[in-house]
PDB file of C-alpha atoms and ligand atoms in Angstrom:
ATOM      1  CA  MET R   1       0.000   0.000   0.000  1.00 83.00           C
ATOM      2  CA  PRO R   2       1.778   3.248  -1.102  1.00 87.00           C
ATOM      3  CA  THR R   3       1.999   5.815   1.701  1.00 85.00           C
ATOM      4  CA  ASN R   4       4.074   8.517   0.021  1.00 90.00           C
ATOM      5  CA  TYR R   5       1.722  11.298  -1.059  1.00 97.00           C
ATOM      6  CA  GLN R   6       1.998  15.091  -1.239  1.00 97.00           C
ATOM      7  CA  ASN R   7      -1.512  15.917  -0.043  1.00 98.00           C
ATOM      8  CA  LEU R   8      -2.504  12.834   1.914  1.00 98.00           C
ATOM      9  CA  LEU R   9      -1.333  11.105   5.059  1.00 98.00           C
ATOM     10  CA  VAL R  10      -1.856   7.356   4.840  1.00 98.00           C
ATOM     11  CA  SER R  11      -1.314   4.995   7.756  1.00 98.00           C
ATOM     12  CA  GLN R  12      -2.341   1.454   8.593  1.00 98.00           C
ATOM     13  CA  ASP R  13      -3.080   0.014  12.021  1.00 98.00           C
ATOM     14  CA  GLY R  14      -3.940  -3.674  11.771  1.00 98.00           C
ATOM     15  CA  GLY R  15      -6.714  -3.951   9.182  1.00 98.00           C
ATOM     16  CA  VAL R  16      -7.642  -0.241   9.374  1.00 98.00           C
ATOM     17  CA  LEU R  17      -6.260   2.096   6.730  1.00 98.00           C
ATOM     18  CA  THR R  18      -6.633   5.794   7.558  1.00 98.00           C
ATOM     19  CA  ILE R  19      -6.485   8.243   4.657  1.00 98.00           C
ATOM     20  CA  THR R  20      -6.153  11.843   5.857  1.00 98.00           C
ATOM     21  CA  MET R  21      -6.630  14.702   3.394  1.00 98.00           C
ATOM     22  CA  ASN R  22      -3.779  17.003   4.297  1.00 98.00           C
ATOM     23  CA  ARG R  23      -4.082  20.620   3.113  1.00 98.00           C
ATOM     24  CA  PRO R  24      -5.069  22.108   6.475  1.00 98.00           C
ATOM     25  CA  GLU R  25      -4.111  25.677   5.465  1.00 98.00           C
ATOM     26  CA  VAL R  26      -7.118  25.690   3.079  1.00 98.00           C
ATOM     27  CA  LEU R  27      -9.310  23.389   5.187  1.00 98.00           C
ATOM     28  CA  ASN R  28      -8.349  20.448   2.926  1.00 98.00           C
ATOM     29  CA  ALA R  29      -9.932  21.993  -0.171  1.00 98.00           C
ATOM     30  CA  PHE R  30      -9.367  19.879  -3.291  1.00 98.00           C
ATOM     31  CA  ASN R  31      -6.718  20.873  -5.805  1.00 96.00           C
ATOM     32  CA  ASP R  32      -6.018  18.568  -8.770  1.00 95.00           C
ATOM     33  CA  SER R  33      -3.237  16.775  -6.963  1.00 97.00           C
ATOM     34  CA  LEU R  34      -5.401  15.939  -3.913  1.00 98.00           C
ATOM     35  CA  ILE R  35      -8.176  14.643  -6.196  1.00 98.00           C
ATOM     36  CA  GLU R  36      -5.710  12.393  -8.042  1.00 98.00           C
ATOM     37  CA  GLU R  37      -4.016  11.143  -4.884  1.00 98.00           C
ATOM     38  CA  LEU R  38      -7.291  10.389  -3.122  1.00 98.00           C
ATOM     39  CA  TYR R  39      -8.363   8.314  -6.100  1.00 98.00           C
ATOM     40  CA  GLU R  40      -5.021   6.456  -6.124  1.00 98.00           C
ATOM     41  CA  ALA R  41      -5.124   5.762  -2.384  1.00 98.00           C
ATOM     42  CA  MET R  42      -8.726   4.519  -2.505  1.00 98.00           C
ATOM     43  CA  ALA R  43      -7.979   2.306  -5.520  1.00 98.00           C
ATOM     44  CA  ALA R  44      -4.919   0.834  -3.759  1.00 98.00           C
ATOM     45  CA  ALA R  45      -6.966   0.228  -0.584  1.00 98.00           C
ATOM     46  CA  ALA R  46      -9.584  -1.633  -2.623  1.00 98.00           C
ATOM     47  CA  GLU R  47      -6.924  -4.034  -3.955  1.00 98.00           C
ATOM     48  CA  ASP R  48      -5.021  -4.580  -0.692  1.00 98.00           C
ATOM     49  CA  GLU R  49      -6.350  -7.609   1.185  1.00 97.00           C
ATOM     50  CA  THR R  50      -4.607  -6.580   4.401  1.00 98.00           C
ATOM     51  CA  VAL R  51      -6.898  -3.518   4.476  1.00 98.00           C
ATOM     52  CA  ARG R  52     -10.297  -4.505   5.871  1.00 98.00           C
ATOM     53  CA  CYS R  53     -11.714  -1.076   6.704  1.00 98.00           C
ATOM     54  CA  VAL R  54     -10.885   2.393   5.362  1.00 99.00           C
ATOM     55  CA  VAL R  55     -11.255   5.636   7.326  1.00 99.00           C
ATOM     56  CA  LEU R  56     -11.348   8.912   5.367  1.00 99.00           C
ATOM     57  CA  THR R  57     -10.713  12.047   7.408  1.00 99.00           C
ATOM     58  CA  GLY R  58      -9.168  15.526   7.263  1.00 98.00           C
ATOM     59  CA  ALA R  59      -6.073  17.040   8.886  1.00 98.00           C
ATOM     60  CA  GLY R  60      -6.404  20.019  11.214  1.00 98.00           C
ATOM     61  CA  ARG R  61      -9.686  21.679  12.069  1.00 98.00           C
ATOM     62  CA  ALA R  62     -11.747  20.536   9.046  1.00 98.00           C
ATOM     63  CA  PHE R  63     -12.831  17.528   7.041  1.00 98.00           C
ATOM     64  CA  GLY R  64     -12.791  19.518   3.809  1.00 98.00           C
ATOM     65  CA  ALA R  65     -13.931  22.792   2.199  1.00 98.00           C
ATOM     66  CA  GLY R  66     -14.828  21.402  -1.226  1.00 97.00           C
ATOM     67  CA  GLN R  67     -13.218  22.409  -4.474  1.00 96.00           C
ATOM     68  CA  ASP R  68     -10.257  24.753  -4.019  1.00 97.00           C
ATOM     69  CA  LEU R  69     -11.848  27.873  -5.429  1.00 93.00           C
ATOM     70  CA  ARG R  70      -8.478  29.498  -6.024  1.00 93.00           C
ATOM     71  CA  THR R  71      -7.184  26.769  -8.326  1.00 86.00           C
ATOM     72  CA  PHE R  72     -10.328  26.063 -10.357  1.00 78.00           C
ATOM     73  CA  ALA R  73     -11.215  28.812 -12.796  1.00 69.00           C
ATOM     74  CA  THR R  74     -14.945  28.648 -13.436  1.00 61.00           C
ATOM     75  CA  ILE R  75     -14.681  31.312 -16.120  1.00 55.00           C
ATOM     76  CA  HIS R  76     -12.357  30.942 -19.120  1.00 60.00           C
ATOM     77  CA  PRO R  77     -10.205  33.960 -19.988  1.00 62.00           C
ATOM     78  CA  SER R  78     -12.506  34.296 -23.040  1.00 69.00           C
ATOM     79  CA  GLY R  79     -15.397  35.049 -20.667  1.00 66.00           C
ATOM     80  CA  GLU R  80     -17.175  31.798 -21.597  1.00 68.00           C
ATOM     81  CA  PRO R  81     -18.156  29.538 -18.657  1.00 66.00           C
ATOM     82  CA  ALA R  82     -15.729  26.617 -18.207  1.00 68.00           C
ATOM     83  CA  LYS R  83     -16.944  23.109 -18.998  1.00 77.00           C
ATOM     84  CA  VAL R  84     -16.834  21.499 -15.594  1.00 89.00           C
ATOM     85  CA  SER R  85     -18.052  18.021 -16.521  1.00 89.00           C
ATOM     86  CA  GLU R  86     -14.575  16.726 -17.396  1.00 89.00           C
ATOM     87  CA  HIS R  87     -13.220  18.042 -14.095  1.00 93.00           C
ATOM     88  CA  LEU R  88     -16.083  16.409 -12.190  1.00 96.00           C
ATOM     89  CA  GLY R  89     -15.213  13.086 -13.831  1.00 96.00           C
ATOM     90  CA  LYS R  90     -12.037  13.059 -11.717  1.00 96.00           C
ATOM     91  CA  TYR R  91     -14.176  13.206  -8.579  1.00 98.00           C
ATOM     92  CA  HIS R  92     -16.573  10.594  -9.928  1.00 98.00           C
ATOM     93  CA  ARG R  93     -13.757   8.016 -10.067  1.00 98.00           C
ATOM     94  CA  ILE R  94     -13.342   8.521  -6.314  1.00 98.00           C
ATOM     95  CA  LEU R  95     -17.068   8.057  -5.687  1.00 98.00           C
ATOM     96  CA  TYR R  96     -17.209   4.844  -7.724  1.00 98.00           C
ATOM     97  CA  THR R  97     -14.138   3.473  -5.971  1.00 98.00           C
ATOM     98  CA  ILE R  98     -15.607   4.114  -2.524  1.00 98.00           C
ATOM     99  CA  ARG R  99     -18.956   2.711  -3.531  1.00 98.00           C
ATOM    100  CA  ASN R 100     -17.472  -0.452  -5.085  1.00 97.00           C
ATOM    101  CA  MET R 101     -14.832  -0.933  -2.376  1.00 98.00           C
ATOM    102  CA  PRO R 102     -15.264  -4.539  -1.163  1.00 98.00           C
ATOM    103  CA  LYS R 103     -14.902  -3.453   2.495  1.00 98.00           C
ATOM    104  CA  PRO R 104     -16.416  -0.765   4.716  1.00 98.00           C
ATOM    105  CA  VAL R 105     -15.435   2.884   4.252  1.00 99.00           C
ATOM    106  CA  ILE R 106     -16.015   5.295   7.156  1.00 99.00           C
ATOM    107  CA  ALA R 107     -15.953   9.087   6.821  1.00 99.00           C
ATOM    108  CA  ALA R 108     -14.744  10.653  10.090  1.00 99.00           C
ATOM    109  CA  ILE R 109     -15.756  14.300  10.134  1.00 98.00           C
ATOM    110  CA  ARG R 110     -14.548  16.969  12.484  1.00 98.00           C
ATOM    111  CA  GLY R 111     -15.072  20.638  11.724  1.00 98.00           C
ATOM    112  CA  VAL R 112     -16.414  21.773   8.407  1.00 98.00           C
ATOM    113  CA  ALA R 113     -17.419  19.479   5.542  1.00 98.00           C
ATOM    114  CA  ALA R 114     -18.507  21.745   2.712  1.00 98.00           C
ATOM    115  CA  GLY R 115     -19.358  21.342  -0.958  1.00 98.00           C
ATOM    116  CA  ILE R 116     -17.908  18.342  -2.690  1.00 98.00           C
ATOM    117  CA  SER R 117     -16.013  17.304   0.477  1.00 98.00           C
ATOM    118  CA  CYS R 118     -19.366  16.918   2.220  1.00 98.00           C
ATOM    119  CA  ASN R 119     -20.703  14.824  -0.636  1.00 98.00           C
ATOM    120  CA  ILE R 120     -17.676  12.525  -0.719  1.00 98.00           C
ATOM    121  CA  ALA R 121     -18.417  11.852   2.969  1.00 98.00           C
ATOM    122  CA  LEU R 122     -21.987  10.972   1.963  1.00 98.00           C
ATOM    123  CA  ALA R 123     -20.670   8.386  -0.524  1.00 98.00           C
ATOM    124  CA  CYS R 124     -18.955   6.496   2.309  1.00 98.00           C
ATOM    125  CA  ASP R 125     -20.750   3.609   4.008  1.00 98.00           C
ATOM    126  CA  LEU R 126     -20.803   5.046   7.537  1.00 98.00           C
ATOM    127  CA  ARG R 127     -20.194   8.523   8.935  1.00 98.00           C
ATOM    128  CA  ILE R 128     -19.018   9.461  12.397  1.00 99.00           C
ATOM    129  CA  ALA R 129     -18.929  13.148  13.350  1.00 98.00           C
ATOM    130  CA  ALA R 130     -17.384  15.152  16.172  1.00 98.00           C
ATOM    131  CA  ASP R 131     -19.734  17.572  17.894  1.00 98.00           C
ATOM    132  CA  ASP R 132     -17.899  20.487  16.244  1.00 98.00           C
ATOM    133  CA  ALA R 133     -18.815  19.169  12.780  1.00 98.00           C
ATOM    134  CA  ARG R 134     -20.507  21.574  10.321  1.00 98.00           C
ATOM    135  CA  PHE R 135     -22.051  20.156   7.152  1.00 98.00           C
ATOM    136  CA  ILE R 136     -22.683  22.656   4.355  1.00 98.00           C
ATOM    137  CA  GLU R 137     -24.132  21.896   0.940  1.00 98.00           C
ATOM    138  CA  ALA R 138     -22.394  25.133   0.010  1.00 96.00           C
ATOM    139  CA  PHE R 139     -23.097  25.003  -3.724  1.00 97.00           C
ATOM    140  CA  ALA R 140     -26.131  27.317  -3.882  1.00 97.00           C
ATOM    141  CA  ARG R 141     -24.125  29.931  -1.964  1.00 96.00           C
ATOM    142  CA  ILE R 142     -22.061  30.314  -5.137  1.00 94.00           C
ATOM    143  CA  GLY R 143     -24.884  29.630  -7.587  1.00 95.00           C
ATOM    144  CA  LEU R 144     -24.090  25.952  -8.272  1.00 95.00           C
ATOM    145  CA  VAL R 145     -25.909  22.630  -7.958  1.00 97.00           C
ATOM    146  CA  PRO R 146     -24.710  19.912  -5.553  1.00 98.00           C
ATOM    147  CA  ASP R 147     -22.102  17.834  -7.364  1.00 97.00           C
ATOM    148  CA  GLY R 148     -19.906  14.954  -6.287  1.00 98.00           C
ATOM    149  CA  GLY R 149     -22.968  12.720  -5.979  1.00 98.00           C
ATOM    150  CA  GLY R 150     -24.909  15.109  -3.718  1.00 98.00           C
ATOM    151  CA  GLY R 151     -28.016  14.845  -5.888  1.00 98.00           C
ATOM    152  CA  TYR R 152     -27.882  11.078  -5.472  1.00 98.00           C
ATOM    153  CA  PHE R 153     -26.711  10.456  -1.926  1.00 98.00           C
ATOM    154  CA  LEU R 154     -28.379  13.316  -0.062  1.00 98.00           C
ATOM    155  CA  PRO R 155     -32.078  12.496  -0.787  1.00 98.00           C
ATOM    156  CA  ARG R 156     -31.361   8.825  -0.144  1.00 98.00           C
ATOM    157  CA  LEU R 157     -29.927   9.583   3.289  1.00 98.00           C
ATOM    158  CA  VAL R 158     -32.245  12.301   4.554  1.00 98.00           C
ATOM    159  CA  GLY R 159     -35.299  12.211   2.226  1.00 98.00           C
ATOM    160  CA  LEU R 160     -36.234  14.530  -0.608  1.00 98.00           C
ATOM    161  CA  GLY R 161     -37.689  17.380   1.453  1.00 98.00           C
ATOM    162  CA  LYS R 162     -34.650  17.714   3.702  1.00 98.00           C
ATOM    163  CA  ALA R 163     -32.275  17.290   0.749  1.00 98.00           C
ATOM    164  CA  LEU R 164     -33.957  20.181  -1.057  1.00 98.00           C
ATOM    165  CA  GLU R 165     -33.849  22.316   2.098  1.00 98.00           C
ATOM    166  CA  LEU R 166     -30.145  21.659   2.706  1.00 98.00           C
ATOM    167  CA  SER R 167     -29.292  22.237  -0.954  1.00 98.00           C
ATOM    168  CA  MET R 168     -31.348  25.408  -1.486  1.00 98.00           C
ATOM    169  CA  LEU R 169     -30.725  27.188   1.806  1.00 98.00           C
ATOM    170  CA  ALA R 170     -27.138  25.904   2.086  1.00 98.00           C
ATOM    171  CA  ASP R 171     -27.284  26.452   5.850  1.00 98.00           C
ATOM    172  CA  GLU R 172     -24.888  24.746   8.209  1.00 98.00           C
ATOM    173  CA  VAL R 173     -25.983  21.495   9.861  1.00 98.00           C
ATOM    174  CA  SER R 174     -24.310  20.721  13.204  1.00 98.00           C
ATOM    175  CA  GLY R 175     -23.009  17.268  14.096  1.00 98.00           C
ATOM    176  CA  ALA R 176     -25.883  16.687  16.534  1.00 98.00           C
ATOM    177  CA  GLU R 177     -28.473  17.749  13.948  1.00 98.00           C
ATOM    178  CA  ALA R 178     -26.744  15.609  11.321  1.00 98.00           C
ATOM    179  CA  GLU R 179     -27.176  12.595  13.599  1.00 98.00           C
ATOM    180  CA  ARG R 180     -30.828  13.466  14.207  1.00 98.00           C
ATOM    181  CA  ILE R 181     -31.688  13.642  10.488  1.00 98.00           C
ATOM    182  CA  GLY R 182     -29.639  10.586   9.510  1.00 98.00           C
ATOM    183  CA  LEU R 183     -26.901  12.473   7.688  1.00 98.00           C
ATOM    184  CA  VAL R 184     -24.370  10.788   9.999  1.00 98.00           C
ATOM    185  CA  ASN R 185     -24.613   7.553  11.950  1.00 98.00           C
ATOM    186  CA  LYS R 186     -23.134   8.920  15.152  1.00 98.00           C
ATOM    187  CA  CYS R 187     -22.040  12.231  16.653  1.00 98.00           C
ATOM    188  CA  VAL R 188     -19.574  12.112  19.560  1.00 98.00           C
ATOM    189  CA  PRO R 189     -17.879  14.725  21.770  1.00 98.00           C
ATOM    190  CA  GLN R 190     -14.687  16.094  20.196  1.00 98.00           C
ATOM    191  CA  GLU R 191     -12.478  14.590  22.895  1.00 98.00           C
ATOM    192  CA  GLU R 192     -13.838  11.111  22.114  1.00 98.00           C
ATOM    193  CA  PHE R 193     -13.767  11.498  18.334  1.00 98.00           C
ATOM    194  CA  GLU R 194     -10.504   9.708  17.533  1.00 98.00           C
ATOM    195  CA  THR R 195     -11.054   6.872  20.000  1.00 98.00           C
ATOM    196  CA  ALA R 196     -14.636   6.326  18.867  1.00 98.00           C
ATOM    197  CA  THR R 197     -13.620   6.397  15.192  1.00 98.00           C
ATOM    198  CA  MET R 198     -10.854   3.852  15.740  1.00 98.00           C
ATOM    199  CA  ALA R 199     -13.082   1.604  17.864  1.00 98.00           C
ATOM    200  CA  LEU R 200     -15.685   1.534  15.089  1.00 98.00           C
ATOM    201  CA  ALA R 201     -13.074   0.993  12.372  1.00 98.00           C
ATOM    202  CA  GLN R 202     -11.247  -1.775  14.264  1.00 98.00           C
ATOM    203  CA  ARG R 203     -14.527  -3.515  14.980  1.00 98.00           C
ATOM    204  CA  LEU R 204     -15.393  -3.508  11.273  1.00 98.00           C
ATOM    205  CA  ALA R 205     -11.843  -4.525  10.305  1.00 98.00           C
ATOM    206  CA  LYS R 206     -12.171  -7.618  12.505  1.00 98.00           C
ATOM    207  CA  GLY R 207     -15.546  -8.523  11.002  1.00 98.00           C
ATOM    208  CA  PRO R 208     -16.554 -10.813   8.122  1.00 98.00           C
ATOM    209  CA  THR R 209     -15.164  -8.597   5.350  1.00 98.00           C
ATOM    210  CA  ARG R 210     -16.579 -10.541   2.416  1.00 98.00           C
ATOM    211  CA  ALA R 211     -20.051 -10.512   3.972  1.00 98.00           C
ATOM    212  CA  TYR R 212     -19.692  -6.733   4.441  1.00 98.00           C
ATOM    213  CA  ALA R 213     -18.916  -6.345   0.731  1.00 98.00           C
ATOM    214  CA  LEU R 214     -22.001  -8.400  -0.135  1.00 98.00           C
ATOM    215  CA  ILE R 215     -24.144  -6.403   2.335  1.00 98.00           C
ATOM    216  CA  LYS R 216     -22.954  -3.204   0.649  1.00 98.00           C
ATOM    217  CA  GLU R 217     -23.909  -4.569  -2.755  1.00 98.00           C
ATOM    218  CA  LEU R 218     -27.329  -5.759  -1.564  1.00 98.00           C
ATOM    219  CA  MET R 219     -28.283  -2.511   0.157  1.00 98.00           C
ATOM    220  CA  ASN R 220     -26.935  -0.191  -2.523  1.00 97.00           C
ATOM    221  CA  LYS R 221     -28.577  -2.092  -5.377  1.00 97.00           C
ATOM    222  CA  SER R 222     -31.900  -2.354  -3.513  1.00 96.00           C
ATOM    223  CA  LEU R 223     -32.407   1.395  -3.869  1.00 91.00           C
ATOM    224  CA  GLU R 224     -32.737   0.929  -7.624  1.00 91.00           C
ATOM    225  CA  SER R 225     -34.569  -2.425  -7.531  1.00 97.00           C
ATOM    226  CA  ASP R 226     -38.084  -3.741  -7.158  1.00 98.00           C
ATOM    227  CA  LEU R 227     -38.779  -6.363  -4.486  1.00 98.00           C
ATOM    228  CA  GLU R 228     -38.458  -9.320  -6.855  1.00 98.00           C
ATOM    229  CA  THR R 229     -35.069  -8.188  -8.164  1.00 98.00           C
ATOM    230  CA  SER R 230     -33.795  -7.570  -4.658  1.00 98.00           C
ATOM    231  CA  LEU R 231     -34.968 -10.954  -3.366  1.00 98.00           C
ATOM    232  CA  HIS R 232     -33.297 -12.621  -6.342  1.00 98.00           C
ATOM    233  CA  LEU R 233     -30.042 -10.790  -5.607  1.00 98.00           C
ATOM    234  CA  GLU R 234     -30.277 -11.706  -1.915  1.00 98.00           C
ATOM    235  CA  GLY R 235     -30.262 -15.388  -2.906  1.00 98.00           C
ATOM    236  CA  GLU R 236     -27.289 -14.968  -5.238  1.00 98.00           C
ATOM    237  CA  LEU R 237     -25.263 -13.098  -2.637  1.00 98.00           C
ATOM    238  CA  GLN R 238     -26.180 -15.527   0.133  1.00 98.00           C
ATOM    239  CA  ASP R 239     -24.922 -18.376  -2.064  1.00 98.00           C
ATOM    240  CA  VAL R 240     -21.581 -16.578  -2.143  1.00 98.00           C
ATOM    241  CA  ALA R 241     -21.600 -15.743   1.588  1.00 98.00           C
ATOM    242  CA  LEU R 242     -22.226 -19.398   2.430  1.00 98.00           C
ATOM    243  CA  THR R 243     -18.948 -20.381   0.744  1.00 98.00           C
ATOM    244  CA  THR R 244     -16.809 -18.064   2.910  1.00 98.00           C
ATOM    245  CA  GLU R 245     -14.488 -19.216   5.675  1.00 97.00           C
ATOM    246  CA  ASP R 246     -15.951 -16.469   7.856  1.00 98.00           C
ATOM    247  CA  HIS R 247     -19.421 -17.978   7.589  1.00 98.00           C
ATOM    248  CA  ARG R 248     -18.074 -21.367   8.700  1.00 98.00           C
ATOM    249  CA  GLU R 249     -16.142 -19.693  11.518  1.00 98.00           C
ATOM    250  CA  GLY R 250     -19.216 -17.714  12.654  1.00 97.00           C
ATOM    251  CA  VAL R 251     -21.351 -20.841  12.896  1.00 97.00           C
ATOM    252  CA  ALA R 252     -18.567 -22.850  14.605  1.00 98.00           C
ATOM    253  CA  ALA R 253     -18.002 -20.056  17.140  1.00 97.00           C
ATOM    254  CA  PHE R 254     -21.711 -19.904  17.906  1.00 97.00           C
ATOM    255  CA  LEU R 255     -21.943 -23.665  18.466  1.00 98.00           C
ATOM    256  CA  GLN R 256     -18.778 -23.682  20.603  1.00 98.00           C
ATOM    257  CA  LYS R 257     -20.001 -20.656  22.603  1.00 98.00           C
ATOM    258  CA  ARG R 258     -16.900 -18.570  21.817  1.00 98.00           C
ATOM    259  CA  ARG R 259     -16.176 -15.282  20.057  1.00 97.00           C
ATOM    260  CA  ALA R 260     -15.692 -15.636  16.272  1.00 97.00           C
ATOM    261  CA  GLU R 261     -12.238 -14.908  14.832  1.00 97.00           C
ATOM    262  CA  TYR R 262     -12.920 -13.610  11.345  1.00 98.00           C
ATOM    263  CA  THR R 263     -10.118 -13.521   8.781  1.00 97.00           C
ATOM    264  CA  GLY R 264     -11.955 -11.683   6.030  1.00 97.00           C
ATOM    265  CA  ARG R 265     -11.850 -14.749   3.773  1.00 96.00           C
TER     266      ARG R 265
HETATM  267  C1  LIG C   1     -10.432  27.869   0.905  1.00 93.83           C
HETATM  268  C2  LIG C   1     -11.613  27.182   0.634  1.00 93.83           C
HETATM  269  C3  LIG C   1     -11.844  26.749  -0.683  1.00 93.83           C
HETATM  270  C4  LIG C   1      -9.827  27.673  -1.296  1.00 93.83           C
HETATM  271  C5  LIG C   1     -11.601  27.698   2.711  1.00 93.83           C
HETATM  272  N1  LIG C   1     -10.921  27.022  -1.615  1.00 93.83           N
HETATM  273  N2  LIG C   1      -9.542  28.126  -0.061  1.00 93.83           N
HETATM  274  C6  LIG C   1     -17.308  23.495  -7.657  1.00 93.83           C
HETATM  275  C7  LIG C   1     -16.799  24.210  -8.803  1.00 93.83           C
HETATM  276  C8  LIG C   1     -16.179  23.570  -9.838  1.00 93.83           C
HETATM  277  C9  LIG C   1     -15.844  22.347  -9.952  1.00 93.83           C
HETATM  278  C10 LIG C   1     -16.009  21.270  -9.111  1.00 93.83           C
HETATM  279  O1  LIG C   1     -16.776  21.241  -8.015  1.00 93.83           O
HETATM  280  C11 LIG C   1     -17.200  22.221  -7.295  1.00 93.83           C
HETATM  281  C12 LIG C   1     -17.662  21.698  -6.043  1.00 93.83           C
HETATM  282  C13 LIG C   1     -17.558  22.446  -4.786  1.00 93.83           C
HETATM  283  O2  LIG C   1     -17.034  21.923  -3.854  1.00 93.83           O
HETATM  284  S1  LIG C   1     -18.276  23.965  -4.737  1.00 93.83           S
HETATM  285  C14 LIG C   1     -18.056  24.467  -3.086  1.00 93.83           C
HETATM  286  C15 LIG C   1     -16.686  25.006  -2.846  1.00 93.83           C
HETATM  287  N3  LIG C   1     -16.519  25.352  -1.454  1.00 93.83           N
HETATM  288  C16 LIG C   1     -17.069  26.451  -0.906  1.00 93.83           C
HETATM  289  O3  LIG C   1     -17.776  27.211  -1.517  1.00 93.83           O
HETATM  290  C17 LIG C   1     -16.700  26.697   0.526  1.00 93.83           C
HETATM  291  C18 LIG C   1     -15.801  27.918   0.613  1.00 93.83           C
HETATM  292  N4  LIG C   1     -15.374  28.099   1.987  1.00 93.83           N
HETATM  293  C19 LIG C   1     -16.158  28.624   2.939  1.00 93.83           C
HETATM  294  O4  LIG C   1     -17.286  28.994   2.727  1.00 93.83           O
HETATM  295  C20 LIG C   1     -15.582  28.733   4.313  1.00 93.83           C
HETATM  296  O5  LIG C   1     -14.171  28.717   4.211  1.00 93.83           O
HETATM  297  C21 LIG C   1     -16.025  27.568   5.224  1.00 93.83           C
HETATM  298  C22 LIG C   1     -17.508  27.761   5.584  1.00 93.83           C
HETATM  299  C23 LIG C   1     -15.795  26.218   4.562  1.00 93.83           C
HETATM  300  C24 LIG C   1     -15.197  27.613   6.519  1.00 93.83           C
HETATM  301  O6  LIG C   1     -15.266  28.905   7.090  1.00 93.83           O
HETATM  302  P1  LIG C   1     -14.266  29.302   8.261  1.00 93.83           P
HETATM  303  O7  LIG C   1     -14.259  28.218   9.287  1.00 93.83           O
HETATM  304  O8  LIG C   1     -14.632  30.684   8.670  1.00 93.83           O
HETATM  305  O9  LIG C   1     -12.787  29.304   7.602  1.00 93.83           O
HETATM  306  P2  LIG C   1     -12.174  30.372   6.586  1.00 93.83           P
HETATM  307  O10 LIG C   1     -13.169  30.817   5.600  1.00 93.83           O
HETATM  308  O11 LIG C   1     -11.431  31.407   7.362  1.00 93.83           O
HETATM  309  O12 LIG C   1     -11.104  29.446   5.807  1.00 93.83           O
HETATM  310  C25 LIG C   1      -9.777  29.198   6.289  1.00 93.83           C
HETATM  311  C26 LIG C   1      -8.838  29.301   5.114  1.00 93.83           C
HETATM  312  O13 LIG C   1      -9.180  28.286   4.159  1.00 93.83           O
HETATM  313  C27 LIG C   1      -8.984  30.644   4.396  1.00 93.83           C
HETATM  314  O14 LIG C   1      -7.718  30.988   3.891  1.00 93.83           O
HETATM  315  P3  LIG C   1      -6.905  32.215   4.575  1.00 93.83           P
HETATM  316  O15 LIG C   1      -5.656  32.346   3.719  1.00 93.83           O
HETATM  317  O16 LIG C   1      -7.786  33.422   4.521  1.00 93.83           O
HETATM  318  O17 LIG C   1      -6.614  31.766   5.992  1.00 93.83           O
HETATM  319  C28 LIG C   1      -9.886  30.289   3.237  1.00 93.83           C
HETATM  320  O18 LIG C   1      -9.738  31.151   2.132  1.00 93.83           O
HETATM  321  C29 LIG C   1      -9.428  28.905   2.904  1.00 93.83           C
HETATM  322  N5  LIG C   1     -10.474  28.167   2.202  1.00 93.83           N
HETATM  323  N6  LIG C   1     -12.337  27.084   1.769  1.00 93.83           N
HETATM  324  N7  LIG C   1     -12.967  26.015  -1.031  1.00 93.83           N
END
């Protein structure tokens, strides 16, 4: 697993890989290099079997402030608006990699998560926030629509009405409020944030990793499926789960009245 990046800190503790976006002087806003490196680190984590849970977080006082507005010119020198779709494609590779990652991905948010940084957190499987967290769908503040999957993930997490409210008013949502509306799974006091994040990540990293990947696939696909399609998929995925060592270990541990030791195989 490469760990030598300019804009990321990457460290592994057991099965937990922590990827820290590291441009604290601009609240971890995305320049091209950070976008590229985050994609590379996520893609490497997906391939590395020693990694069984990924934590995405930010250095310093923020998770991230979205696109670096100093390095992305939205207006060409000609005065014509820039075509942003190609640029967004670089972010989309990150979203697909997180979504298809065959292991859990946790976003750990302290401080501000604004714009596309907020939406990358929404693409992760679980979110834990510190009580100083501030979520801002900042796009409408600068006359833009939510990108980075915001139009997809936000209504699915909080419902259409709340998604429209957050996107149109672009007001800050606190960590506690984010927990209340289902934008994050858990909000914890700042002083417990790192311990609680690691406890969650280590617990997942010691779990039945292949089953987690199948759970991800089942839940994510169900949002686009009818009941029949989902029940069919459930059978297919359960056939796979039944062949795993972790399934055999889970049943053996239950029958022997001991704690299961999952290997992720
Ligand atoms: C920043 C940024 C930043 C550069 C703080 N850039 N420096 C859009 C367009 C095109 C293509 C692709 O996608 C997108 C998607 C998007 O993400 S659009 C949304 C972009 N982000 C924003 O609009 C948020 C802009 N930032 C803010 O509104 C505030 O900084 C927030 C509310 C995030 C934090 O406020 P404060 O806690 O008061 O911090 P601050 O404003 O003092 O920021 C600290 C420093 O970070 C400051 O630099 P300085 O040199 O003055 O200390 C900021 O300029 C810098 N910074 N966000 N996105």
